Short mmCIF file of C-alpha atoms in Angstrom, two decimals:
data_model
loop_
_atom_site.label_atom_id
_atom_site.label_comp_id
_atom_site.label_asym_id
_atom_site.label_seq_id
_atom_site.Cartn_x
_atom_site.Cartn_y
_atom_site.Cartn_z
CA MET A 1 0.00 0.00 0.00
CA ASP A 2 1.74 3.17 -1.24
CA LEU A 3 0.44 5.97 0.98
CA GLU A 4 3.20 8.46 0.12
CA ALA A 5 2.08 8.64 -3.52
CA HIS A 6 -0.98 10.59 -2.32
CA ARG A 7 0.79 13.05 0.02
CA ALA A 8 1.00 16.02 -2.39
CA GLU A 9 -2.68 15.96 -3.42
CA LEU A 10 -3.78 15.42 0.18
CA THR A 11 -1.71 18.44 1.20
CA THR A 12 -3.44 20.63 -1.38
CA TYR A 13 -6.81 19.31 -0.19
CA CYS A 14 -6.07 20.13 3.45
CA TYR A 15 -4.73 23.54 2.39
CA ARG A 16 -7.98 24.35 0.59
CA MET A 17 -9.84 23.37 3.75
CA LEU A 18 -7.71 25.33 6.25
CA GLY A 19 -5.84 28.01 4.27
CA SER A 20 -2.52 27.19 5.94
CA VAL A 21 0.40 25.24 4.49
CA GLN A 22 1.80 24.34 7.91
CA ASP A 23 -1.59 23.14 9.15
CA ALA A 24 -2.09 21.18 5.94
CA GLU A 25 1.24 19.39 6.28
CA ASP A 26 0.53 18.57 9.92
CA LEU A 27 -2.92 17.20 9.14
CA VAL A 28 -1.64 15.10 6.24
CA GLN A 29 0.96 13.63 8.56
CA GLU A 30 -1.81 12.75 11.00
CA THR A 31 -3.83 11.27 8.12
CA MET A 32 -0.90 9.07 7.11
CA LEU A 33 -0.38 7.94 10.68
CA ARG A 34 -4.04 7.00 11.09
CA ALA A 35 -4.04 5.18 7.76
CA TRP A 36 -0.91 3.20 8.67
CA LYS A 37 -2.38 2.14 11.98
CA ALA A 38 -5.64 1.09 10.26
CA ARG A 39 -4.04 -0.58 7.22
CA ASP A 40 -5.07 -4.07 8.34
CA ARG A 41 -8.73 -2.98 8.30
CA TYR A 42 -8.62 -1.48 4.81
CA ASP A 43 -10.82 -3.37 2.34
CA PRO A 44 -10.00 -2.68 -1.35
CA ALA A 45 -13.39 -4.08 -2.32
CA LEU A 46 -15.10 -1.14 -0.60
CA ALA A 47 -12.95 1.78 -1.76
CA SER A 48 -9.69 2.64 -3.48
CA VAL A 49 -6.73 3.66 -1.32
CA ARG A 50 -7.20 7.24 -2.55
CA THR A 51 -10.87 7.39 -1.56
CA TRP A 52 -10.07 5.79 1.79
CA LEU A 53 -7.32 8.34 2.49
CA TYR A 54 -9.60 11.24 1.59
CA ARG A 55 -12.18 9.99 4.05
CA ILE A 56 -9.55 9.97 6.81
CA ALA A 57 -8.20 13.38 5.76
CA THR A 58 -11.70 14.87 5.69
CA ASN A 59 -12.39 13.71 9.23
CA VAL A 60 -9.03 15.06 10.38
CA CYS A 61 -9.74 18.46 8.76
CA LEU A 62 -13.27 18.73 10.17
CA THR A 63 -11.98 17.98 13.66
CA ALA A 64 -9.22 20.58 13.29
CA LEU A 65 -11.67 23.23 12.07
CA GLU A 66 -13.73 22.89 15.25
CA SER A 67 -11.00 24.77 17.13
CA ARG A 68 -9.66 27.09 14.43
CA LYS A 69 -10.80 30.47 13.18
CA ARG A 70 -11.17 31.12 9.45
CA ARG A 71 -8.14 32.52 7.66
CA PRO A 72 -9.05 35.75 5.84
CA LEU A 73 -7.25 38.25 3.66
CA PRO A 74 -7.45 41.93 4.70
CA SER A 75 -10.05 42.64 2.00
CA GLY A 76 -12.36 40.19 3.76
CA LEU A 77 -12.41 42.19 6.98
CA GLY A 78 -13.75 45.60 5.99
CA ALA A 79 -13.62 48.57 3.62
CA PRO A 80 -10.41 49.71 1.90
CA SER A 81 -8.26 52.39 3.51
CA ARG A 82 -7.83 55.77 1.81
CA ASP A 83 -4.81 56.94 3.84
CA THR A 84 -1.66 55.54 2.21
CA GLU A 85 0.51 56.97 5.02
CA THR A 86 -1.17 54.96 7.78
CA PRO A 87 1.41 53.14 9.97
CA LEU A 88 1.77 49.51 8.90
CA ARG A 89 1.05 47.68 12.13
CA PRO A 90 0.59 43.91 11.78
CA ALA A 91 -2.45 42.26 13.36
CA LEU A 92 -0.71 39.22 14.82
CA ASP A 93 -3.88 37.96 16.50
CA VAL A 94 -5.49 37.19 13.11
CA PRO A 95 -4.73 33.76 11.55
CA TRP A 96 -4.15 35.08 8.03
CA LEU A 97 -4.56 33.07 4.85
CA GLU A 98 -1.19 31.76 3.65
CA PRO A 99 0.03 31.40 0.05
CA PHE A 100 0.63 27.92 -1.35
CA PRO A 101 4.08 27.10 -2.82
CA ASP A 102 3.22 25.30 -6.05
CA ARG A 103 6.72 24.11 -6.85
CA ARG A 104 7.22 22.35 -3.53
CA PHE A 105 4.33 20.02 -4.27
CA ASN A 106 4.46 19.80 -8.09
CA VAL A 107 0.72 20.30 -8.35
CA GLU A 108 -0.67 20.08 -11.89
CA ALA A 109 -4.28 21.32 -11.48
CA ARG A 110 -3.89 24.69 -9.80
CA ALA A 111 -6.91 26.75 -10.87
CA ASP A 112 -8.77 25.78 -7.71
CA LEU A 113 -5.86 26.99 -5.53
CA ARG A 114 -6.27 30.66 -6.49
CA LEU A 115 -6.07 32.98 -3.49
CA ALA A 116 -9.44 34.59 -4.19
CA TRP A 117 -11.06 31.16 -4.42
CA VAL A 118 -9.42 29.78 -1.28
CA ALA A 119 -10.28 32.97 0.62
CA ALA A 120 -13.91 32.63 -0.45
CA VAL A 121 -13.96 28.98 0.62
CA GLN A 122 -12.82 30.02 4.10
CA GLU A 123 -16.17 31.78 4.51
CA LEU A 124 -18.02 28.46 4.30
CA PRO A 125 -18.97 26.22 7.23
CA ALA A 126 -16.55 23.32 7.52
CA ARG A 127 -18.80 20.63 6.07
CA GLN A 128 -19.78 22.83 3.12
CA ARG A 129 -16.08 23.38 2.43
CA ALA A 130 -15.53 19.64 2.37
CA VAL A 131 -18.50 19.01 0.07
CA LEU A 132 -17.47 21.78 -2.33
CA VAL A 133 -13.85 20.65 -2.63
CA LEU A 134 -14.61 16.94 -2.79
CA ARG A 135 -17.36 17.36 -5.40
CA GLU A 136 -16.26 20.34 -7.50
CA VAL A 137 -12.48 20.05 -7.34
CA LEU A 138 -11.75 16.38 -6.79
CA ASP A 139 -14.74 14.97 -8.71
CA PHE A 140 -15.91 12.53 -6.08
CA SER A 141 -19.51 11.45 -6.66
CA ALA A 142 -22.30 12.62 -4.35
CA ALA A 143 -22.60 9.05 -3.08
CA GLU A 144 -18.87 8.87 -2.27
CA VAL A 145 -18.97 12.21 -0.45
CA ALA A 146 -22.08 11.16 1.47
CA GLU A 147 -20.23 8.08 2.65
CA GLN A 148 -17.14 10.08 3.60
CA LEU A 149 -19.22 12.54 5.62
CA GLU A 150 -21.66 9.94 6.94
CA THR A 151 -24.66 11.77 5.53
CA THR A 152 -27.12 11.37 2.64
CA VAL A 153 -26.80 12.19 -1.04
CA ALA A 154 -29.60 14.74 -0.60
CA GLY A 155 -27.63 16.32 2.24
CA VAL A 156 -24.52 16.52 0.06
CA ASN A 157 -26.41 18.11 -2.84
CA SER A 158 -28.03 20.65 -0.52
CA ALA A 159 -24.68 21.61 1.04
CA LEU A 160 -23.14 21.96 -2.43
CA GLN A 161 -25.90 24.31 -3.58
CA ARG A 162 -25.43 26.53 -0.51
CA ALA A 163 -21.66 26.57 -0.96
CA ARG A 164 -21.95 27.53 -4.63
CA ALA A 165 -24.34 30.36 -3.76
CA THR A 166 -21.93 31.75 -1.16
CA LEU A 167 -19.01 31.67 -3.57
CA ARG A 168 -21.01 33.38 -6.31
CA ALA A 169 -21.78 36.21 -3.92
CA SER A 170 -18.16 36.55 -2.79
CA SER A 171 -16.31 37.66 -5.90
CA GLU A 172 -16.21 37.19 -9.65
CA LEU A 173 -12.62 36.03 -9.16
CA SER A 174 -13.91 33.09 -7.13
CA GLU A 175 -15.77 31.72 -10.15
CA PRO A 176 -14.20 28.80 -12.05
CA GLY A 177 -12.30 29.90 -15.14
CA ALA A 178 -12.13 33.56 -14.13
CA LEU A 179 -8.34 33.62 -14.39
CA ARG A 180 -5.85 32.37 -16.90
CA GLU A 181 -3.26 29.79 -15.93
CA ALA A 182 0.10 30.99 -14.63
CA ASP A 183 1.99 29.90 -17.78
CA ASP A 184 -0.21 31.88 -20.19
CA PRO A 185 2.18 33.72 -22.58
CA GLY A 186 0.27 37.01 -22.43
CA GLN A 187 0.20 36.89 -18.66
CA ARG A 188 3.92 36.18 -18.54
CA ILE A 189 4.66 39.34 -20.54
CA VAL A 190 2.61 41.47 -18.15
CA VAL A 191 4.37 39.96 -15.14
CA GLU A 192 7.82 40.50 -16.65
CA ARG A 193 7.00 44.16 -17.31
CA TYR A 194 5.67 44.56 -13.78
CA LEU A 195 8.81 43.06 -12.25
CA ARG A 196 11.10 45.27 -14.33
CA ALA A 197 9.20 48.36 -13.21
CA PHE A 198 9.21 47.14 -9.61
CA GLU A 199 12.96 46.54 -9.55
CA ALA A 200 13.51 50.05 -10.90
CA ALA A 201 11.00 51.62 -8.46
CA ASP A 202 9.20 52.93 -11.55
CA VAL A 203 5.76 53.83 -10.20
CA PRO A 204 4.37 55.21 -13.50
CA GLY A 205 5.50 51.99 -15.17
CA LEU A 206 3.65 49.95 -12.57
CA VAL A 207 0.50 52.04 -12.89
CA ARG A 208 0.33 51.43 -16.65
CA LEU A 209 -0.05 47.71 -15.89
CA LEU A 210 -2.82 48.08 -13.30
CA ALA A 211 -6.56 47.63 -13.70
CA GLU A 212 -8.59 50.66 -12.66
CA ASP A 213 -10.04 48.87 -9.61
CA VAL A 214 -6.82 47.05 -8.67
CA VAL A 215 -6.61 45.73 -5.09
CA LEU A 216 -3.47 45.82 -2.95
CA GLU A 217 -3.39 44.01 0.41
CA MET A 218 -0.57 43.15 2.80
CA PRO A 219 -1.21 40.46 5.42
CA PRO A 220 -0.45 40.51 8.34
CA VAL A 221 -1.13 44.27 8.04
CA PRO A 222 -4.94 44.55 8.09
CA LEU A 223 -5.01 47.52 5.68
CA TRP A 224 -5.85 47.22 2.00
CA TYR A 225 -6.20 49.67 -0.88
CA GLN A 226 -8.27 49.78 -4.05
CA GLY A 227 -7.72 51.78 -7.23
CA ARG A 228 -4.71 52.88 -9.26
CA ASP A 229 -4.22 56.19 -7.46
CA ASP A 230 -3.96 54.71 -3.97
CA TYR A 231 -1.84 51.85 -5.28
CA ALA A 232 0.57 54.38 -6.81
CA ARG A 233 0.73 56.53 -3.69
CA PHE A 234 1.43 53.52 -1.52
CA MET A 235 4.20 52.27 -3.81
CA GLU A 236 5.78 55.73 -3.79
CA ARG A 237 5.81 55.50 -0.02
CA VAL A 238 7.43 52.04 -0.09
CA PHE A 239 10.22 53.10 -2.44
CA ARG A 240 10.74 56.32 -0.48
CA MET A 241 11.17 54.35 2.74
CA ARG A 242 13.06 51.29 1.48
CA GLY A 243 15.10 52.54 -1.47
CA SER A 244 14.81 52.40 -5.24
CA THR A 245 16.98 49.43 -6.29
CA TRP A 246 15.14 46.17 -5.66
CA ARG A 247 15.52 42.56 -6.77
CA ALA A 248 12.61 40.35 -7.78
CA PHE A 249 12.72 36.57 -8.20
CA ARG A 250 9.86 34.86 -10.02
CA THR A 251 8.03 31.97 -8.43
CA ALA A 252 4.46 30.63 -8.39
CA ALA A 253 1.84 30.52 -5.66
CA ASN A 254 -1.71 29.20 -5.76
CA GLY A 255 -1.44 28.64 -9.49
CA GLN A 256 -0.70 32.35 -9.96
CA PRO A 257 2.41 34.32 -10.89
CA ALA A 258 4.32 35.46 -7.82
CA PHE A 259 7.68 36.95 -6.96
CA ALA A 260 9.96 37.31 -3.98
CA ALA A 261 10.88 40.97 -3.43
CA TYR A 262 14.24 41.83 -1.89
CA ALA A 263 14.78 45.39 -0.65
CA PRO A 264 18.19 47.12 -0.60
CA ASP A 265 19.95 46.54 2.72
CA PRO A 266 21.85 49.54 4.21
CA GLU A 267 24.68 47.13 5.11
CA GLY A 268 24.92 45.80 1.56
CA GLY A 269 23.06 43.36 -0.63
CA HIS A 270 19.32 42.87 -0.65
CA ARG A 271 17.23 41.51 2.20
CA ALA A 272 13.96 39.53 1.95
CA HIS A 273 11.00 41.89 2.06
CA THR A 274 7.78 40.31 0.80
CA LEU A 275 6.32 37.54 -1.32
CA GLN A 276 3.83 39.05 -3.76
CA VAL A 277 1.10 37.11 -5.57
CA LEU A 278 -0.38 38.74 -8.66
CA THR A 279 -3.77 38.30 -10.28
CA VAL A 280 -3.57 39.16 -13.98
CA VAL A 281 -6.73 39.34 -16.08
CA GLU A 282 -6.98 40.55 -19.69
CA GLY A 283 -3.49 42.03 -19.69
CA LEU A 284 -3.77 43.99 -16.43
CA VAL A 285 -2.92 43.35 -12.79
CA ARG A 286 -6.22 43.09 -10.94
CA ALA A 287 -4.83 42.29 -7.49
CA ASN A 288 -1.57 42.00 -5.59
CA VAL A 289 -1.46 40.19 -2.26
CA VAL A 290 1.79 41.16 -0.55
CA PHE A 291 2.75 38.68 2.18
CA ALA A 292 5.02 40.44 4.66
CA ASP A 293 5.34 37.62 7.19
CA PRO A 294 8.96 36.26 7.16
CA HIS A 295 7.51 32.78 7.74
CA VAL A 296 6.22 32.86 4.16
CA PHE A 297 9.80 32.93 2.85
CA GLU A 298 10.48 29.77 4.87
CA ILE A 299 7.37 28.08 3.39
CA PHE A 300 8.66 28.83 -0.11
CA GLY A 301 12.25 27.84 0.67
CA LEU A 302 13.51 31.35 -0.14
CA PRO A 303 16.75 32.72 1.38
CA PRO A 304 16.78 35.74 3.73
CA MET A 305 19.28 37.54 1.49
CA SER A 306 19.08 37.87 -2.29
CA PRO A 307 21.21 35.17 -3.95
CA ASP A 308 23.82 36.39 -6.44
CA GLY A 309 24.06 35.20 -9.99
CA VAL A 310 20.52 33.89 -10.22
CA ALA A 311 18.16 34.79 -13.06
CA ARG A 312 15.55 36.96 -11.43
CA ILE A 313 12.84 37.53 -14.02
#
């Protein structure tokens, strides 16, 4: 029985449920441990190993969610700020949504990992989350999900309808197919232009790539901004405070283009600043989620200082 072959997809499942990479890894480890202890009771005539593991993982996630708060983004907590000079004080008491490092898990189907989608899913009650992900993302049948959740097919279908309605009301970006894949050639060009402008602290260059209603948010700072003008003013503030010669290293998060930003260090070199996840639609940046928690660099395996001699863009 090869349990390890399912670890990556189970991790993405638990991440969708909890919005935390660390929590997901911990819960998958618990799932594997429970499965190993129960291996003698597994009956291949009743379910595949994959289906059996998902049933265990679902129970582990539902139990964990009983004692955990939902993980939001700043835009899910209130109206945008209009003062771009407000002090950037982190709200460390909020369990913020974390980005997912695609390359660590070699995930192929990433559309359902988008930050906007995962953030919207966090608004759902735990069992609705499970039904939505198991049915819509993982293509389990209603009968299989009913068995996993020890409920009826009618109960599963009802929970799925409620979950879909909640997501439709959350954001157009939470709808399936709203975004292009991260390797789309047109999207790549936009991202490359954005990174060049960012490294040069070229605010007008950045603004030319922004949608009119662009959103900028910065967990764990609870502030967020909307619109080109406020985005530009905030970026002017950042470059004024941290310098004008940056380094940007491309990566991928949640099936979206992302980059690690390194700010100039007064003592020399460039120090880790933020991991930024872009949403690009129809040739423009619609959103930028700027993760300022140093723990995010650890999740992505990124160094604290900018490496030399590495292709950045």
